[in-house]
Tab-separated table of C-alpha atoms in Angstrom:
chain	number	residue	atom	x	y	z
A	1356	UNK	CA	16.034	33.290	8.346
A	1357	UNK	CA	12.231	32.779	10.001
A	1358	UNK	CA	11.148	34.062	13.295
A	1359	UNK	CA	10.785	30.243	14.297
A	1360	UNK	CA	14.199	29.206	12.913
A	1361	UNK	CA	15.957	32.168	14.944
A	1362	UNK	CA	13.859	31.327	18.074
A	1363	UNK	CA	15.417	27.587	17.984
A	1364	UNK	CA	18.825	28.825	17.798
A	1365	UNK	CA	18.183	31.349	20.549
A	1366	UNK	CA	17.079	28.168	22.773
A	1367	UNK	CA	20.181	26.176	21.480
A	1368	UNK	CA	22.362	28.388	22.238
A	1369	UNK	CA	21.276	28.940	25.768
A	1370	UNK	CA	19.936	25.605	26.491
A	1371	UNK	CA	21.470	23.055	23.803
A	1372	UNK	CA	19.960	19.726	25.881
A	1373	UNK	CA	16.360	21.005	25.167
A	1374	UNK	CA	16.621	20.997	21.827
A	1375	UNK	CA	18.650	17.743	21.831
A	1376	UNK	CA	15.760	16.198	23.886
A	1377	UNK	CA	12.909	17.119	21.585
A	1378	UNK	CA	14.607	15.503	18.961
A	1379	UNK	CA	15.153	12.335	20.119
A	1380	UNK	CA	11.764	12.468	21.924
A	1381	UNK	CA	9.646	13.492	18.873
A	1382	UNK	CA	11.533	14.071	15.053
A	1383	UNK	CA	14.037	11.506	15.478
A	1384	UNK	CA	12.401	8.985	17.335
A	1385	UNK	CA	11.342	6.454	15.073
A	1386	UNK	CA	8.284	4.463	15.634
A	1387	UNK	CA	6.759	1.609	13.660
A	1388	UNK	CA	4.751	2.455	11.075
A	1389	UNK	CA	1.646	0.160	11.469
A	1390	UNK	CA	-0.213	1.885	14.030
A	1391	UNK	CA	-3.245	1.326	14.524
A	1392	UNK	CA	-6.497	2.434	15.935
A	1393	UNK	CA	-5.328	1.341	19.779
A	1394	UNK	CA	-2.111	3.116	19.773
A	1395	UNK	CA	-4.230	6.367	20.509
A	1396	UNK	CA	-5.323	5.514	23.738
A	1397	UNK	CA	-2.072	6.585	25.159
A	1398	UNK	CA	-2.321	10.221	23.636
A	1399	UNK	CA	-5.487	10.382	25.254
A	1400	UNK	CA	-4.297	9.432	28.303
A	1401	UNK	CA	-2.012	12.464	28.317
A	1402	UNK	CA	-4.763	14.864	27.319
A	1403	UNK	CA	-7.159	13.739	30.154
A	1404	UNK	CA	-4.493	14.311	32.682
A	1405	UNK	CA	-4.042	17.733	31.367
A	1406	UNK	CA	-6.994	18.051	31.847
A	1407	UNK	CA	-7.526	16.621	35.399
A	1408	UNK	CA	-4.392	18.940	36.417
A	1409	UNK	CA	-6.134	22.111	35.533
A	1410	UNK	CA	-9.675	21.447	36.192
A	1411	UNK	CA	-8.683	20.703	39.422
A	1412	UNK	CA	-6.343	23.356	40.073
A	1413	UNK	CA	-9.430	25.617	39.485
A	1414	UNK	CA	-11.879	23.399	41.835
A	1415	UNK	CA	-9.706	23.756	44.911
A	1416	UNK	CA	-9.630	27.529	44.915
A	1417	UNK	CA	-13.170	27.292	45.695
A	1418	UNK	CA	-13.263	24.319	47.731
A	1419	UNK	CA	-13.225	23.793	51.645
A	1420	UNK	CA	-11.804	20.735	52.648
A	1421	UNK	CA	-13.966	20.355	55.940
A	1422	UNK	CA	-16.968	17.915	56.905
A	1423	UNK	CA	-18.881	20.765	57.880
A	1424	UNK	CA	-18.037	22.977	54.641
A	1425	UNK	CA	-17.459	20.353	51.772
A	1426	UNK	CA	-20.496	19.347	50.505
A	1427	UNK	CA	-21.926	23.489	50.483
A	1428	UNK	CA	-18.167	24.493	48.905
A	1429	UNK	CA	-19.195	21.922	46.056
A	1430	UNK	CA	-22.554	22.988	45.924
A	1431	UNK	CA	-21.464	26.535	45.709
A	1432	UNK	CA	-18.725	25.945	42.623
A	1433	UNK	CA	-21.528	24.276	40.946
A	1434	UNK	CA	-24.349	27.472	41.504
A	1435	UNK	CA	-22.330	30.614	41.913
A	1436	UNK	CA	-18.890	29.806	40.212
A	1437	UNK	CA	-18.657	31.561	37.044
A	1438	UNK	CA	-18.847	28.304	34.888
A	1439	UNK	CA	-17.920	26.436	37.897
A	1440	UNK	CA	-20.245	23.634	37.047
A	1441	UNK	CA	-18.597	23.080	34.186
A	1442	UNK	CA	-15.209	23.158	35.344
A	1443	UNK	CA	-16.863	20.399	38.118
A	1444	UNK	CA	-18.268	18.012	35.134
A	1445	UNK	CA	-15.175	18.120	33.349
A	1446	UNK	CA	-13.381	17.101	36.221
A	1447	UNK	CA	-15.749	14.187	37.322
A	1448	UNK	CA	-15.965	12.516	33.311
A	1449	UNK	CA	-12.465	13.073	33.128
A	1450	UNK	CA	-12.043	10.983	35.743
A	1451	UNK	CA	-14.289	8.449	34.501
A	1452	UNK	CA	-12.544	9.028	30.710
A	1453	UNK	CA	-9.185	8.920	32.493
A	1454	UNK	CA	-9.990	5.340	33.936
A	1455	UNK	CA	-11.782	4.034	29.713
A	1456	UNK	CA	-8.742	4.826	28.355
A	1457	UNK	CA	-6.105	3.171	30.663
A	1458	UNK	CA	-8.367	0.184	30.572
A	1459	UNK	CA	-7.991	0.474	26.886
A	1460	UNK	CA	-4.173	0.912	27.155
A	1461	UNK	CA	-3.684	-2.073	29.098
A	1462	UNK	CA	-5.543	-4.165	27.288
A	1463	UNK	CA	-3.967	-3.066	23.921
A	1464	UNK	CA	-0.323	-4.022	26.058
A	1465	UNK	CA	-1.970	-7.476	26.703
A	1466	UNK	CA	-3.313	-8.015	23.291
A	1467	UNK	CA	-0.084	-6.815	21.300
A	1468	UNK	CA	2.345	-8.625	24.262
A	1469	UNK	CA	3.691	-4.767	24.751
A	1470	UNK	CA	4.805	-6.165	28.434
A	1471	UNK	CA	7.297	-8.588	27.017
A	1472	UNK	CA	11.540	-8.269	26.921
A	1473	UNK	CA	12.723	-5.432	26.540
A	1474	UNK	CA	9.871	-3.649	27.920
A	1475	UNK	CA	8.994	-4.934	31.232
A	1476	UNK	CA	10.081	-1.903	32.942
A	1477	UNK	CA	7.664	-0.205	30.687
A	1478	UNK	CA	5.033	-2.549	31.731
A	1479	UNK	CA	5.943	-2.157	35.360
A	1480	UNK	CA	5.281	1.795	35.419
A	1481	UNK	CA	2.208	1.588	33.915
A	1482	UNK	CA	1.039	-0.600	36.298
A	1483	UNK	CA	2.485	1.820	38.490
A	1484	UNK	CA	0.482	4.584	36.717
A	1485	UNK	CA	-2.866	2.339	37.276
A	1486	UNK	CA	-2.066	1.980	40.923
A	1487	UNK	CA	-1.397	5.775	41.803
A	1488	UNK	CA	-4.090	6.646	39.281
A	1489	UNK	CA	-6.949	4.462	41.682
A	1490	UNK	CA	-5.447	6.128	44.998
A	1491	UNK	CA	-5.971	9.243	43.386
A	1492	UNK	CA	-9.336	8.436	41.868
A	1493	UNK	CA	-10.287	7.199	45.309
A	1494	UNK	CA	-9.463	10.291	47.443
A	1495	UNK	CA	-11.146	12.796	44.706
A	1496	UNK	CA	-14.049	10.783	44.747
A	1497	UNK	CA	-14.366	11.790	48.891
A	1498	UNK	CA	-14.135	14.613	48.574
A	1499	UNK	CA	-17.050	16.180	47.030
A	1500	UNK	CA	-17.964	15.121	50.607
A	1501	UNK	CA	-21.695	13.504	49.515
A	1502	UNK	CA	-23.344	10.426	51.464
A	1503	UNK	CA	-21.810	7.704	49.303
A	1504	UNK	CA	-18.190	9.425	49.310
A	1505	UNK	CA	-18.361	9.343	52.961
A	1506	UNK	CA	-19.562	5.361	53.536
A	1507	UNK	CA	-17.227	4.399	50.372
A	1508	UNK	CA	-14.180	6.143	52.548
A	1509	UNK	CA	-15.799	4.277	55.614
A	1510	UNK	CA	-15.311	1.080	53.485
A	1511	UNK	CA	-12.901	1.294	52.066
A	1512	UNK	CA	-10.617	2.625	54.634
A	1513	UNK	CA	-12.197	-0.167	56.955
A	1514	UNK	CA	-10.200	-2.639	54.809
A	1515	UNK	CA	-6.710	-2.099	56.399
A	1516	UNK	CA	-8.483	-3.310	59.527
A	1517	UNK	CA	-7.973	-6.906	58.621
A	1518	UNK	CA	-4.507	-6.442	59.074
A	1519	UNK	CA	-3.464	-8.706	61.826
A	1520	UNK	CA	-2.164	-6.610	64.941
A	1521	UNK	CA	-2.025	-2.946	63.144
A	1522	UNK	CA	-5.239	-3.300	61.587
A	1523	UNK	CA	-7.390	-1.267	64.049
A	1524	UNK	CA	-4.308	1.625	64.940
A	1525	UNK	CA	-3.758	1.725	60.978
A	1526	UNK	CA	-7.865	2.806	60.340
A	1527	UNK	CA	-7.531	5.152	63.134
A	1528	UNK	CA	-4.391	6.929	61.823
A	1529	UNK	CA	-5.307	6.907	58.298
A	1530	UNK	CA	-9.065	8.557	58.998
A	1531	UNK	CA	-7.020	10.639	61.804
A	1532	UNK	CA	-10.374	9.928	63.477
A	1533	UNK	CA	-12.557	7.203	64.495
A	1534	UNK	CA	-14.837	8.343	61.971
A	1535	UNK	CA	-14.354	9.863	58.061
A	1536	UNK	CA	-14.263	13.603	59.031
A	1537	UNK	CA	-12.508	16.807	58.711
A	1538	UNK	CA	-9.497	15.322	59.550
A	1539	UNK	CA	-9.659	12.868	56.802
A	1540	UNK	CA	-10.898	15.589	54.237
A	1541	UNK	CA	-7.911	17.495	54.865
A	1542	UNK	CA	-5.285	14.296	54.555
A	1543	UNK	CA	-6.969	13.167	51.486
A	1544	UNK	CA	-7.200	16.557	50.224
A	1545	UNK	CA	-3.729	16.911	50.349
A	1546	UNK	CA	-2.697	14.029	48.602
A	1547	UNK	CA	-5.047	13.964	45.845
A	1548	UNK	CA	-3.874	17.736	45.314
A	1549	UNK	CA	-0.132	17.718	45.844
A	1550	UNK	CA	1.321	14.346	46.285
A	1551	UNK	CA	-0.621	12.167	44.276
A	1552	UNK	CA	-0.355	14.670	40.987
A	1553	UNK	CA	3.281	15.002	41.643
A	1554	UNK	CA	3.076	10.686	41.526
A	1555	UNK	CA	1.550	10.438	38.753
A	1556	UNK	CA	3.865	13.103	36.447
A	1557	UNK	CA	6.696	11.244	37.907
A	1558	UNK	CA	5.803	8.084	36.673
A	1559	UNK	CA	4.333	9.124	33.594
A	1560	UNK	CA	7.697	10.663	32.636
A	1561	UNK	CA	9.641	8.000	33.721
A	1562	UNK	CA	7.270	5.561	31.812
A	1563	UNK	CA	7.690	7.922	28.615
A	1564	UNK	CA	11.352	7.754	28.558
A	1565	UNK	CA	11.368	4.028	29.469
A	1566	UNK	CA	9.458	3.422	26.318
A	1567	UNK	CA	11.445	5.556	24.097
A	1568	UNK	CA	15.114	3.728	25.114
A	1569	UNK	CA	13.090	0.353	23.697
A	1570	UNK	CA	11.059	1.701	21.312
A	1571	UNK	CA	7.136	1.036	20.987
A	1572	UNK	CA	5.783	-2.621	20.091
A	1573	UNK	CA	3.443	-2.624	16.809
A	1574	UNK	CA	0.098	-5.298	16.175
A	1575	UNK	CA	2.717	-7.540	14.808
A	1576	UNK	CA	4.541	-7.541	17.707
A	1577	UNK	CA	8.211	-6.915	15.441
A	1578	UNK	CA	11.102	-4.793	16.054
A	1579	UNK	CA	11.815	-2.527	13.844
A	1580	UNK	CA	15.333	-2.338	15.437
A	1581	UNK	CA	16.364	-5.745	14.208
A	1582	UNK	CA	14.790	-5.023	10.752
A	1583	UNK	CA	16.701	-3.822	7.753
A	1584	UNK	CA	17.572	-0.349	7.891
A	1585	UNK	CA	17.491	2.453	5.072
A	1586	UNK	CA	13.985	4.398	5.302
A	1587	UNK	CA	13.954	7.337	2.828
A	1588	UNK	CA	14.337	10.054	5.485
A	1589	UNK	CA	17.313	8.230	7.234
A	1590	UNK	CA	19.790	5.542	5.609
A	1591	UNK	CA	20.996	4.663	9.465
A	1592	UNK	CA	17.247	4.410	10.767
A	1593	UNK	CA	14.476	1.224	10.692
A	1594	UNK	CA	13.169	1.158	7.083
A	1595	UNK	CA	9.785	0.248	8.560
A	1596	UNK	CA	9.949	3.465	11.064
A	1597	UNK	CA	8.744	6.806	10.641
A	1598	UNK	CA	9.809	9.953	12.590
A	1599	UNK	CA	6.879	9.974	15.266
A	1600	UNK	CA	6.580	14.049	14.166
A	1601	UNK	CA	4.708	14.882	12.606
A	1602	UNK	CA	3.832	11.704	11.470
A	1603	UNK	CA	2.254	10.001	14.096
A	1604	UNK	CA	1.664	13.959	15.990
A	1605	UNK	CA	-0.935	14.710	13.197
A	1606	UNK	CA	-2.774	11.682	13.738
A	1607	UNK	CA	-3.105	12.079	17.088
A	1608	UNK	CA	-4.487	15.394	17.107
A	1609	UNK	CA	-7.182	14.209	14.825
A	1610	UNK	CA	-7.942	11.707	17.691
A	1611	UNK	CA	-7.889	14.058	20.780
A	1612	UNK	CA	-10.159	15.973	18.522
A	1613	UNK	CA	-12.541	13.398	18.120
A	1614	UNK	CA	-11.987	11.891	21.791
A	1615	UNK	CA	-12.850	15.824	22.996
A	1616	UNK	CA	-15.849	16.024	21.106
A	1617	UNK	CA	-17.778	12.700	22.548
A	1618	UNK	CA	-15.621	14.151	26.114
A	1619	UNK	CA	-17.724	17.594	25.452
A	1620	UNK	CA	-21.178	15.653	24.239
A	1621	UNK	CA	-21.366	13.592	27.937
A	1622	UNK	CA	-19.946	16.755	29.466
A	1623	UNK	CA	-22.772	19.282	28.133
A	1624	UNK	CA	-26.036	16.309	27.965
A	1625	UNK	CA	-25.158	13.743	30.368
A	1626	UNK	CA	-22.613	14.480	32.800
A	1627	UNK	CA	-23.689	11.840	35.838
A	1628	UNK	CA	-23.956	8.898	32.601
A	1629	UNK	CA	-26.995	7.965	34.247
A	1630	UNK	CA	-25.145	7.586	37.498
A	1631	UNK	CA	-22.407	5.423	36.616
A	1632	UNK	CA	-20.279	9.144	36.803
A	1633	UNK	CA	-21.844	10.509	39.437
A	1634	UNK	CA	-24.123	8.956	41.806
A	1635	UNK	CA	-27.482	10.160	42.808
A	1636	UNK	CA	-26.452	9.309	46.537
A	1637	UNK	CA	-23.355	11.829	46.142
A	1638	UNK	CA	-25.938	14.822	45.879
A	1639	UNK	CA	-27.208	13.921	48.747
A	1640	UNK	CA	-24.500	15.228	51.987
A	1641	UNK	CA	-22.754	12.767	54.303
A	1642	UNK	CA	-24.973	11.441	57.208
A	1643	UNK	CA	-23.147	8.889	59.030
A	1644	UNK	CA	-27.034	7.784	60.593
A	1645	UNK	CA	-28.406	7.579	57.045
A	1646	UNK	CA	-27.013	4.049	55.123
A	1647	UNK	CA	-27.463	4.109	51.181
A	1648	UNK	CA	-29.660	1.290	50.195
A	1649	UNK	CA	-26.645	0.067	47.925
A	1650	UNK	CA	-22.954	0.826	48.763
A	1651	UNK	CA	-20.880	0.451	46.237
A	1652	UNK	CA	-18.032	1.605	44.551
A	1653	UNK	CA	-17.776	4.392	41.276
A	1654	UNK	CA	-17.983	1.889	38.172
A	1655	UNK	CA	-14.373	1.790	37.417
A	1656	UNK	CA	-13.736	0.545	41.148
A	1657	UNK	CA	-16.314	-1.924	40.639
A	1658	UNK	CA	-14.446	-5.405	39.294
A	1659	UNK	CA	-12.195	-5.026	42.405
A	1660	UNK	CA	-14.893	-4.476	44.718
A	1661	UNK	CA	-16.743	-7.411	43.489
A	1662	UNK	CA	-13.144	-9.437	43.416
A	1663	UNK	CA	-13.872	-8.286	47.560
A	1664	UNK	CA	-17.018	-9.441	48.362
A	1665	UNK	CA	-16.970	-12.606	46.407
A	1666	UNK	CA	-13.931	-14.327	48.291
A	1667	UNK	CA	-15.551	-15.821	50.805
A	1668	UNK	CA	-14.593	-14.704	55.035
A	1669	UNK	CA	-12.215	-17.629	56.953
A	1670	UNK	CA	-11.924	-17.561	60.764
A	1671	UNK	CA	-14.363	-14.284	60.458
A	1672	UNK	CA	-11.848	-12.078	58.863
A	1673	UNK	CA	-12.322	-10.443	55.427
A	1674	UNK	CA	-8.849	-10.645	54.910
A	1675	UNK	CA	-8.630	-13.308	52.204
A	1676	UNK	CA	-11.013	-11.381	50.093
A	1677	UNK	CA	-8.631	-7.650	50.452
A	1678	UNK	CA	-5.534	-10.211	49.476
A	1679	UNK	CA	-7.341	-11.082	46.381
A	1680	UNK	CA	-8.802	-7.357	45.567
A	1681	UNK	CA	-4.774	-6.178	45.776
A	1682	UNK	CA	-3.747	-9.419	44.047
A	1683	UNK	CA	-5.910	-8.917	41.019
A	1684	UNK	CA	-3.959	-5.482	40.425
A	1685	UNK	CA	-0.197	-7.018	41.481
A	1686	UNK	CA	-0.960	-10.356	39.210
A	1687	UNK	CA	-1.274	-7.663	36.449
A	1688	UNK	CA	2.488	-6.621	37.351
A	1689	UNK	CA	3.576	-10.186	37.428
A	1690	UNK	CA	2.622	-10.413	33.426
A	1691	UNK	CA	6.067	-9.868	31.892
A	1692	UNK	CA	7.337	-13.497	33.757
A	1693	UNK	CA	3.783	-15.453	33.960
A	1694	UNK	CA	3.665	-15.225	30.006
A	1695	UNK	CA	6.691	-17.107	28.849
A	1696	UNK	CA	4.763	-17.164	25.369
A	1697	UNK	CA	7.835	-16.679	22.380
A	1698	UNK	CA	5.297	-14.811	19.769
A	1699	UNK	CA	3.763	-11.105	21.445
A	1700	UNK	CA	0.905	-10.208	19.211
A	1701	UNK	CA	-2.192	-11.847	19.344
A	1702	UNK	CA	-2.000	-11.518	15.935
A	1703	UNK	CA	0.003	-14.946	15.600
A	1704	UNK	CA	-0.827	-16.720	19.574
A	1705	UNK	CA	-2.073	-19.840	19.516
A	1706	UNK	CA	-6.034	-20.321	19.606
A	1707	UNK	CA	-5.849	-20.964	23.121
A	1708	UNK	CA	-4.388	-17.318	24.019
A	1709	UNK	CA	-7.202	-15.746	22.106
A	1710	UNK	CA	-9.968	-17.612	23.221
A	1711	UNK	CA	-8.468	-16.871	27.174
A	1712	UNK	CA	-7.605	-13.322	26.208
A	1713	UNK	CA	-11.919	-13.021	25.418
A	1714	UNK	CA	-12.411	-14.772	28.685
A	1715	UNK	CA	-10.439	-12.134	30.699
A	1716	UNK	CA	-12.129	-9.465	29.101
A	1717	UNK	CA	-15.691	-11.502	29.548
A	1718	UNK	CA	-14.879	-11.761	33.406
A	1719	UNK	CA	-13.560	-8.372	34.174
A	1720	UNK	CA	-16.933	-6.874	32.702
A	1721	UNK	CA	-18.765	-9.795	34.608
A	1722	UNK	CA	-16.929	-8.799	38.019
A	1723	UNK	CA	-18.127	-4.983	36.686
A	1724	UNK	CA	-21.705	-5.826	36.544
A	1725	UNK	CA	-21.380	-7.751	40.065
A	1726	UNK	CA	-19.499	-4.779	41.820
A	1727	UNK	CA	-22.154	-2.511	40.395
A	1728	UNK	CA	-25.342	-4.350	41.595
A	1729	UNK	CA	-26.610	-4.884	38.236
A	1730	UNK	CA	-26.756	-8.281	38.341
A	1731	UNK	CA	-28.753	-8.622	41.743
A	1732	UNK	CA	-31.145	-6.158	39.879
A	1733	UNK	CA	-31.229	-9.136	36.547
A	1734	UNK	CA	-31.940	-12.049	38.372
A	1735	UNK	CA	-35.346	-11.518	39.462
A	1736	UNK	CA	-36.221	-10.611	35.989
A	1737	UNK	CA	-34.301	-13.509	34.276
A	1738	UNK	CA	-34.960	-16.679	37.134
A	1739	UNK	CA	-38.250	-15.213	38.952
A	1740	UNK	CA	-38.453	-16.882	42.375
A	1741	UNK	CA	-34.542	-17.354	42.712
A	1742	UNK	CA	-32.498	-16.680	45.391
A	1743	UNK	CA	-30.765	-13.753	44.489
A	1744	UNK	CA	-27.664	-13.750	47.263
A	1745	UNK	CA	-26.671	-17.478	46.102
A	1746	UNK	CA	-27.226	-17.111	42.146
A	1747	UNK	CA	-24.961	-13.739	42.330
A	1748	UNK	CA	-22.733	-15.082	44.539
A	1749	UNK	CA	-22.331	-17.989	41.956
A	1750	UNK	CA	-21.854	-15.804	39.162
A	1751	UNK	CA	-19.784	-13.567	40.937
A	1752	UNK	CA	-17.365	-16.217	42.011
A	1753	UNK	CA	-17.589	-18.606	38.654
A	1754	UNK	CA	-15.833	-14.566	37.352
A	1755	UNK	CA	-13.499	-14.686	39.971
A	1756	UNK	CA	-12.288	-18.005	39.191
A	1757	UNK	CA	-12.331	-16.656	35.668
A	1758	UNK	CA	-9.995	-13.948	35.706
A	1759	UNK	CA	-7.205	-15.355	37.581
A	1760	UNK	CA	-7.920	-18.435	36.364
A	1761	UNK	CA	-6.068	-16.212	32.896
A	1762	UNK	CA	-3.047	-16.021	34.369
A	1763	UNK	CA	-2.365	-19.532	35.457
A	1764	UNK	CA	-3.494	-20.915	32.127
A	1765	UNK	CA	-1.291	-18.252	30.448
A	1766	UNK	CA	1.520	-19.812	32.701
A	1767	UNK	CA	0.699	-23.151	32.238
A	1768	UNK	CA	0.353	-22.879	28.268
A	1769	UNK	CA	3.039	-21.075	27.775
A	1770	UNK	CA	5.460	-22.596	30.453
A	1771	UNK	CA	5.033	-26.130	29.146
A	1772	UNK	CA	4.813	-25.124	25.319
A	1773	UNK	CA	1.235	-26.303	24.307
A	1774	UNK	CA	1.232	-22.836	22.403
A	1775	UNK	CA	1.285	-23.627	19.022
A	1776	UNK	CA	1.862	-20.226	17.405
A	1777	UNK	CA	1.587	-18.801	13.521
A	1778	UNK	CA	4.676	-18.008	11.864
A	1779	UNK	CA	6.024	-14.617	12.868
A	1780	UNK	CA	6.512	-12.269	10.007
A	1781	UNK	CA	10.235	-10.845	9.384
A	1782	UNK	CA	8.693	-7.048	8.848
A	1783	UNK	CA	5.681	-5.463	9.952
A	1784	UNK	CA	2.920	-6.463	7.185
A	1785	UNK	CA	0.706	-3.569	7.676
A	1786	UNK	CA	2.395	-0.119	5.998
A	1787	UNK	CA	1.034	3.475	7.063
């Protein structure tokens, strides 16, 4: 008998569920078998939060979550910590990594229709995920207690002031203040820390488990459930299934391995991406006399941002344009009942799906490049002489109308049945 064998039967015979649990989690859950190349976003996903979790447990030892101390107990990680800089640029592009691969995730859920019956609770918690993840995003991202964190809190937290009534008592008791300060440092501080983290592994478990009652979608969008059973490790299992260990383990090692290596090159020779990761403002500390020329948002905040300032103000309240920021997230929620579509993978939609699908993608980058400034820094050089507030307000709203203009076509084609799909395969087509 091995040392590993009598180590498992040492567990099972103290704790039998563990072993139980493993099993059905990883060698006898059976996945389909026509993976592809967007079914590792979700491993990353994993690995980045590892990653987040102990980078950051190693950044607040040395931090000081004051407006007086911040910004120095940053500066100091990054110039006396014994490889505290690194520590502090693994943390800040894994936050930006975190936020490429959920996008990726999502979209990949779209594409593939991975939010239809029976996973919609699935869908649900990783919407979830997204939401906690940008609260969480958000509150590290004041922290580092720089010039732009401090106005983008001002901002940001500014929004729950067009709240009819509560608005002005709510921005007060969330800032603890009636400026960002100390007290806001340390509330933020806390959540991002303690609460937030605790959120997030919550949900992520929850949205593990939810996915493993149902069992993962595949590009053709099949279930392997419903499909003849007999595979040559199981007679009682999906023939076109495969145990998801090692399998499906051994290719995703090859892909953290690969995702960690491009992770370590921006890490080691680029680690503010030319300021998309980190801005130049943010090295600068908070100086609530000094404005930045441009405030704006961390570039994976930027589509909702722009979603913000591109509704236009009724009746002088900004409130129609923070109902559309929070809608564009929610609509995303709404997915599994606005698609009534009978075919999931885009593999087999109907022209009209695809050509949308390329539209939403086309306007969330759009809303990107608005959110960002880019494109008020484009239109001098493309339409010299032009107005630059009305042609990016143009652009910036023709995207708006854009991307939820996605969802009520998706709705409309799919309620009324002007989808004319392709002819759904009986078995996945594609064999590993």
């Amino acid at each position: 008998m091995t040392i590993s064998t009598r180590f498992q039967r040492w567990i099972d015979e103290r704790a039998p569920g563990l072993g139980g649990m493993a099993r059905k989690h990883l060698t006898e859950y059976y996945a389909p078998k026509n993976f592809n190349l967007w079914y590792y976003f979700g491993t990353c996903n994993l690995l980045v939060l590892a990653n987040q979790i102990i980078t950051g447990i190693f950044l607040a030892m040395n931090f000081t979550p004051t407006a007086a101390d911040a910004f120095d107990s940053v500066e100091y990680i990054m110039r006396d910590v014994e490889w505290g800089w690194l520590i502090r640029y693994m943390h800040s592009t894994g936050a930006s990594l975190f936020f490429v691969t959920v996008f990726l995730h999502m979209f990949r859920g779209i594409m593939y229709g991975s939010f239809k019956r029976p996973r919609e609770l699935v869908w649900i918690l990783g919407v979830l995920i997204f939401v906690a993840l940008m609260a969480e995003a958000f509150m590290g991202y004041v922290l580092p207690w720089g010039n732009m964190s401090f106005w983008g809190a001002k901002v940001i937290i500014s929004l729950f002031g067009t709240i009819p009534y509560i608005g002005d008592t709510l921005v007060e008791w969330i800032m603890g203040d009636y400026l960002p300060a100390t007290a806001t440092l340390n509330r933020f501080f806390a959540l991002h820390v303690i609460a937030m983290p605790l959120m997030l592994l919550l949900l992520v478990v929850l949205h593990i488990l939810a996915l493993h009652e149902v069992g993962s979608n595949n590009p053709d969008g099949v279930e392997i459930k419903k499909g003849p059973k007999g595979n040559r490790w199981d007679a009682s299992k999906p023939a076109d299934g495969i145990p998801f260990h090692p399998y499906y383990t051994v290719h995703d090692i090859f892909a953290a391995l690969f995702f960690l290596t491009v992770a370590a090159f921006i890490v080691f020779f680029a680690p503010t991406f030319g300021g998309w990761f980190l801005e130049h403002d943010n090295f600068v500390p908070a100086n609530n006399l000094a404005t930045p020329s441009h405030i704006k948002p961390v570039w994976y905040f930027t589509p909702f941002y722009a979603i913000l300032r591109m509704v236009p103000s009724f009746a002088g309240t900004a409130v129609w344009g923070v109902l559309a920021m929070f809608g564009a997230i929610a609509v995303l929620g709404l997915l599994p009942w606005i698609d009534r579509g009978k075919v999931r993978s885009v593999r087999y939609r109907g022209a009209g799906f695809r050509i949308a699908l390329g539209v939403l993608v086309c306007a969330f980058v759009g809303l990107g490049l608005v959110g960002a400034g880019v494109t008020a820094e484009l239109i001098p050089a493309w339409f010299p002489g032009a107005d630059i507030t009305t042609w990016e307000n143009a652009f910036g709203r023709l995207m708006v109308a854009a991307y939820f203009g996605f969802f009520v076509f998706l709705w409309i084609y799919t309620r009324f049945g002007f989808e004319r799909p392709k002819p759904v395969p009986e078995r996945v087509t594609a064999h590993h």
